[in-house]
Amino acid sequence: MTLDHSSIAFILLCSGLVFLMTPALAFFYGGLERRKNVISTMMMSIVSLAIASLMWVTVGYSLSFSGDGSIIGDLGHFFFKGVSDTTSTRHLTIPDSLFALFQMMFSIITVGILTGSVVGRMRFKPLLFFIVFWLLLVYYPFAHMVWDEGLLAQWGTIDFAGGDVVHITSGVSGLVLALILGKRRDFDRLEYRPHNVPFVLLGAGLLWFGWFGFNAGSALAADSLAVHAMLTTHLSAAAAMFSWILLEYKENGKPSLVGASTGLVAGLVAITPGAGFVSTWSALLIGLMVSPVCYYAIGMVKHRLGYDDALDAFGCHGVGGIFGGIVTGIFTTPDLALDKSNIGLIYGNPRLFLVTLGAIVFTIVWSAGMTFIIIKVVGLFTPLRVSDKEEAIGLDDTEHGETAYPTFMGLDS
């Protein structure tokens, strides 16, 4: 297929936007965490920029997008061997190297998401080891199974921009990490409050901006599908933000900026698997519906079950991703479906819906099981948690020897 310069320019821009999402996530998570842990939290988010990038060039792209295995690829593109700057072997209008660059950014942000569950108590060194093996055993297999005609694609599941590959895997893995590490020292005794709400909004706003590249860019061309994906992305985020504000009026009598920011992120998560497959009215409905689902998962389910998902990576990304996959199986329209017989439940064919449920269950089980094995093995060689004293002092000082606010003296309450 002939390369198209407008599509090349568009995907270059989208790659930059997806890259921006990781520093944006660092601000979002950093603002939500306590001030004595803000640097540690942001470091956990951005370290994937280094690790995931290097691993992608060496083995990640090859294991994700080469070979014909059902579970994972081969090493045919080891160190980007045969990845051309001038031609496409994937029948796209962009070169293979640009496709690889764009997909690299997805692996980076996915790792950053899961770290939100364990901030404030996990040591940095074991996290580095965990990231390496998690990419090898969770992310690369799912990228291959869903986006490179692997097992789940053969089942007939669809995932436009990463609801399954990015959000369910990271959210579920974050929950398992939180359960294994245990609760923070003051979890049941102290109310945790965001230390910098403007940071939260800055991060959420940049995530919204970057998400246009995340979803629209997944069309992999500057075409009408990219336009549609960008429109549905924006509408879902706006509707979810509005829905969350209404919920806070109902439950608390006052809306919060943190709530509005969380709501828009939930809307972005929910539309991701179906951004290019559902109609605009469906996108509005998805955004309106996801906020109550995530709101009560964060506000009620977490506290009743007693797990400490510190920054609600599971409550927002895991639950939102699961919800997004389900509604994609319901609302995928025949006009936009990849296979005109593989359409949403409301259009008369239950197959896609049932396959989607099966794929979600498979993803949950695989992600949880592999995460459990990886972190248990890592824990055999190095302690996973900081000491109680180090946690009380704060991880910024004990893990990194830095402080975000030099004039601040004393501990957070």
mmCIF file of N, CA and C in Angstrom, residues 257-319:
data_model
loop_
_atom_site.group_PDB
_atom_site.id
_atom_site.type_symbol
_atom_site.label_atom_id
_atom_site.label_comp_id
_atom_site.label_asym_id
_atom_site.label_seq_id
_atom_site.Cartn_x
_atom_site.Cartn_y
_atom_site.Cartn_z
ATOM 1 N N LEU A 257 -13.590 19.341 42.403
ATOM 2 C CA LEU A 257 -12.724 19.359 41.226
ATOM 3 C C LEU A 257 -12.051 18.001 41.030
ATOM 4 N N VAL A 258 -11.692 17.351 42.129
ATOM 5 C CA VAL A 258 -11.122 16.010 42.028
ATOM 6 C C VAL A 258 -12.140 15.051 41.425
ATOM 7 N N GLY A 259 -13.395 15.166 41.842
ATOM 8 C CA GLY A 259 -14.444 14.315 41.293
ATOM 9 C C GLY A 259 -14.666 14.553 39.812
ATOM 10 N N ALA A 260 -14.715 15.811 39.422
ATOM 11 C CA ALA A 260 -14.894 16.126 38.004
ATOM 12 C C ALA A 260 -13.736 15.589 37.177
ATOM 13 N N SER A 261 -12.515 15.703 37.710
ATOM 14 C CA SER A 261 -11.334 15.202 37.004
ATOM 15 C C SER A 261 -11.368 13.688 36.893
ATOM 16 N N THR A 262 -11.756 13.032 37.976
ATOM 17 C CA THR A 262 -11.849 11.570 37.955
ATOM 18 C C THR A 262 -12.929 11.113 36.994
ATOM 19 N N GLY A 263 -14.049 11.817 36.968
ATOM 20 C CA GLY A 263 -15.133 11.459 36.072
ATOM 21 C C GLY A 263 -14.737 11.527 34.616
ATOM 22 N N LEU A 264 -14.025 12.574 34.231
ATOM 23 C CA LEU A 264 -13.643 12.681 32.815
ATOM 24 C C LEU A 264 -12.672 11.568 32.434
ATOM 25 N N VAL A 265 -11.786 11.189 33.362
ATOM 26 C CA VAL A 265 -10.871 10.085 33.068
ATOM 27 C C VAL A 265 -11.645 8.779 32.915
ATOM 28 N N ALA A 266 -12.635 8.565 33.765
ATOM 29 C CA ALA A 266 -13.462 7.363 33.648
ATOM 30 C C ALA A 266 -14.173 7.316 32.294
ATOM 31 N N GLY A 267 -14.634 8.467 31.822
ATOM 32 C CA GLY A 267 -15.277 8.522 30.517
ATOM 33 C C GLY A 267 -14.319 8.202 29.388
ATOM 34 N N LEU A 268 -13.076 8.647 29.517
ATOM 35 C CA LEU A 268 -12.057 8.338 28.508
ATOM 36 C C LEU A 268 -11.734 6.849 28.493
ATOM 37 N N VAL A 269 -11.633 6.264 29.683
ATOM 38 C CA VAL A 269 -11.356 4.830 29.776
ATOM 39 C C VAL A 269 -12.476 4.022 29.129
ATOM 40 N N ALA A 270 -13.713 4.369 29.448
ATOM 41 C CA ALA A 270 -14.854 3.576 28.998
ATOM 42 C C ALA A 270 -15.038 3.596 27.484
ATOM 43 N N ILE A 271 -14.708 4.702 26.842
ATOM 44 C CA ILE A 271 -14.921 4.799 25.397
ATOM 45 C C ILE A 271 -13.773 4.192 24.611
ATOM 46 N N THR A 272 -12.639 3.959 25.248
ATOM 47 C CA THR A 272 -11.447 3.512 24.531
ATOM 48 C C THR A 272 -11.655 2.249 23.691
ATOM 49 N N PRO A 273 -12.246 1.170 24.217
ATOM 50 C CA PRO A 273 -12.376 -0.031 23.374
ATOM 51 C C PRO A 273 -13.346 0.117 22.218
ATOM 52 N N GLY A 274 -14.268 1.076 22.305
ATOM 53 C CA GLY A 274 -15.278 1.196 21.255
ATOM 54 C C GLY A 274 -15.288 2.510 20.517
ATOM 55 N N ALA A 275 -14.246 3.345 20.699
ATOM 56 C CA ALA A 275 -14.257 4.700 20.136
ATOM 57 C C ALA A 275 -14.512 4.724 18.635
ATOM 58 N N GLY A 276 -13.989 3.746 17.928
ATOM 59 C CA GLY A 276 -14.175 3.708 16.477
ATOM 60 C C GLY A 276 -15.292 2.805 16.027
ATOM 61 N N PHE A 277 -16.023 2.220 16.994
ATOM 62 C CA PHE A 277 -17.047 1.241 16.646
ATOM 63 C C PHE A 277 -18.463 1.643 17.029
ATOM 64 N N VAL A 278 -18.615 2.616 17.943
ATOM 65 C CA VAL A 278 -19.944 2.981 18.433
ATOM 66 C C VAL A 278 -20.357 4.347 17.887
ATOM 67 N N SER A 279 -21.648 4.610 17.900
ATOM 68 C CA SER A 279 -22.182 5.868 17.386
ATOM 69 C C SER A 279 -21.964 6.996 18.389
ATOM 70 N N THR A 280 -22.216 8.223 17.954
ATOM 71 C CA THR A 280 -22.030 9.365 18.849
ATOM 72 C C THR A 280 -23.036 9.345 19.998
ATOM 73 N N TRP A 281 -24.276 8.931 19.716
ATOM 74 C CA TRP A 281 -25.260 8.878 20.810
ATOM 75 C C TRP A 281 -24.874 7.789 21.813
ATOM 76 N N SER A 282 -24.286 6.716 21.329
ATOM 77 C CA SER A 282 -23.818 5.673 22.237
ATOM 78 C C SER A 282 -22.680 6.195 23.115
ATOM 79 N N ALA A 283 -21.790 7.004 22.539
ATOM 80 C CA ALA A 283 -20.676 7.564 23.299
ATOM 81 C C ALA A 283 -21.180 8.442 24.444
ATOM 82 N N LEU A 284 -22.202 9.234 24.170
ATOM 83 C CA LEU A 284 -22.803 10.047 25.232
ATOM 84 C C LEU A 284 -23.369 9.173 26.334
ATOM 85 N N LEU A 285 -24.071 8.120 25.954
ATOM 86 C CA LEU A 285 -24.679 7.216 26.925
ATOM 87 C C LEU A 285 -23.611 6.482 27.732
ATOM 88 N N ILE A 286 -22.557 6.059 27.068
ATOM 89 C CA ILE A 286 -21.455 5.372 27.757
ATOM 90 C C ILE A 286 -20.831 6.283 28.805
ATOM 91 N N GLY A 287 -20.600 7.548 28.449
ATOM 92 C CA GLY A 287 -20.032 8.487 29.403
ATOM 93 C C GLY A 287 -20.940 8.736 30.587
ATOM 94 N N LEU A 288 -22.220 8.874 30.328
ATOM 95 C CA LEU A 288 -23.168 9.110 31.415
ATOM 96 C C LEU A 288 -23.259 7.916 32.358
ATOM 97 N N MET A 289 -23.131 6.706 31.811
ATOM 98 C CA MET A 289 -23.310 5.503 32.625
ATOM 99 C C MET A 289 -22.062 5.093 33.386
ATOM 100 N N VAL A 290 -20.866 5.387 32.835
ATOM 101 C CA VAL A 290 -19.660 4.880 33.487
ATOM 102 C C VAL A 290 -19.381 5.568 34.811
ATOM 103 N N SER A 291 -19.754 6.829 34.957
ATOM 104 C CA SER A 291 -19.452 7.529 36.203
ATOM 105 C C SER A 291 -20.124 6.887 37.414
ATOM 106 N N PRO A 292 -21.417 6.562 37.362
ATOM 107 C CA PRO A 292 -21.994 5.867 38.523
ATOM 108 C C PRO A 292 -21.306 4.535 38.817
ATOM 109 N N VAL A 293 -20.923 3.802 37.778
ATOM 110 C CA VAL A 293 -20.262 2.511 37.974
ATOM 111 C C VAL A 293 -18.934 2.703 38.708
ATOM 112 N N CYS A 294 -18.095 3.616 38.229
ATOM 113 C CA CYS A 294 -16.793 3.850 38.868
ATOM 114 C C CYS A 294 -16.939 4.565 40.209
ATOM 115 N N TYR A 295 -17.881 5.462 40.300
ATOM 116 C CA TYR A 295 -18.098 6.219 41.538
ATOM 117 C C TYR A 295 -18.384 5.282 42.704
ATOM 118 N N TYR A 296 -19.300 4.340 42.488
ATOM 119 C CA TYR A 296 -19.652 3.430 43.571
ATOM 120 C C TYR A 296 -18.604 2.336 43.765
ATOM 121 N N ALA A 297 -17.875 2.001 42.720
ATOM 122 C CA ALA A 297 -16.767 1.055 42.879
ATOM 123 C C ALA A 297 -15.684 1.661 43.766
ATOM 124 N N ILE A 298 -15.420 2.957 43.572
ATOM 125 C CA ILE A 298 -14.403 3.650 44.364
ATOM 126 C C ILE A 298 -14.928 4.003 45.756
ATOM 127 N N GLY A 299 -16.157 4.502 45.811
ATOM 128 C CA GLY A 299 -16.674 5.041 47.057
ATOM 129 C C GLY A 299 -17.294 4.025 47.994
ATOM 130 N N MET A 300 -17.756 2.894 47.455
ATOM 131 C CA MET A 300 -18.457 1.924 48.304
ATOM 132 C C MET A 300 -17.797 0.549 48.295
ATOM 133 N N VAL A 301 -17.609 -0.008 47.106
ATOM 134 C CA VAL A 301 -17.114 -1.389 47.015
ATOM 135 C C VAL A 301 -15.736 -1.514 47.652
ATOM 136 N N LYS A 302 -14.843 -0.570 47.341
ATOM 137 C CA LYS A 302 -13.487 -0.632 47.894
ATOM 138 C C LYS A 302 -13.501 -0.637 49.411
ATOM 139 N N HIS A 303 -14.312 0.212 49.998
ATOM 140 C CA HIS A 303 -14.324 0.312 51.454
ATOM 141 C C HIS A 303 -15.023 -0.877 52.105
ATOM 142 N N ARG A 304 -16.043 -1.404 51.457
ATOM 143 C CA ARG A 304 -16.718 -2.569 52.024
ATOM 144 C C ARG A 304 -15.843 -3.811 51.967
ATOM 145 N N LEU A 305 -15.067 -3.952 50.890
ATOM 146 C CA LEU A 305 -14.188 -5.107 50.770
ATOM 147 C C LEU A 305 -12.857 -4.887 51.469
ATOM 148 N N GLY A 306 -12.511 -3.621 51.719
ATOM 149 C CA GLY A 306 -11.346 -3.313 52.542
ATOM 150 C C GLY A 306 -9.999 -3.396 51.862
ATOM 151 N N TYR A 307 -9.941 -3.331 50.539
ATOM 152 C CA TYR A 307 -8.641 -3.331 49.877
ATOM 153 C C TYR A 307 -8.158 -1.892 49.672
ATOM 154 N N ASP A 308 -6.852 -1.717 49.649
ATOM 155 C CA ASP A 308 -6.260 -0.373 49.573
ATOM 156 C C ASP A 308 -5.675 -0.113 48.181
ATOM 157 N N ASP A 309 -6.553 0.176 47.252
ATOM 158 C CA ASP A 309 -6.158 0.616 45.906
ATOM 159 C C ASP A 309 -5.923 2.121 46.003
ATOM 160 N N ALA A 310 -4.678 2.508 46.292
ATOM 161 C CA ALA A 310 -4.373 3.850 46.785
ATOM 162 C C ALA A 310 -4.975 4.966 45.935
ATOM 163 N N LEU A 311 -4.733 4.947 44.632
ATOM 164 C CA LEU A 311 -5.207 6.019 43.756
ATOM 165 C C LEU A 311 -6.270 5.516 42.782
ATOM 166 N N ASP A 312 -6.897 4.405 43.135
ATOM 167 C CA ASP A 312 -8.048 3.869 42.404
ATOM 168 C C ASP A 312 -7.735 3.512 40.947
ATOM 169 N N ALA A 313 -6.569 2.914 40.750
ATOM 170 C CA ALA A 313 -6.245 2.425 39.411
ATOM 171 C C ALA A 313 -7.232 1.352 38.977
ATOM 172 N N PHE A 314 -7.601 0.465 39.910
ATOM 173 C CA PHE A 314 -8.593 -0.559 39.572
ATOM 174 C C PHE A 314 -9.986 0.055 39.478
ATOM 175 N N GLY A 315 -10.338 0.912 40.437
ATOM 176 C CA GLY A 315 -11.677 1.483 40.458
ATOM 177 C C GLY A 315 -11.993 2.311 39.236
ATOM 178 N N CYS A 316 -10.990 2.987 38.683
ATOM 179 C CA CYS A 316 -11.208 3.820 37.497
ATOM 180 C C CYS A 316 -10.860 3.074 36.212
ATOM 181 N N HIS A 317 -9.656 2.547 36.118
ATOM 182 C CA HIS A 317 -9.198 1.935 34.876
ATOM 183 C C HIS A 317 -9.672 0.489 34.734
ATOM 184 N N GLY A 318 -9.567 -0.282 35.811
ATOM 185 C CA GLY A 318 -10.019 -1.662 35.731
ATOM 186 C C GLY A 318 -11.515 -1.775 35.549
ATOM 187 N N VAL A 319 -12.261 -1.150 36.451
ATOM 188 C CA VAL A 319 -13.725 -1.184 36.363
ATOM 189 C C VAL A 319 -14.204 -0.456 35.118
#
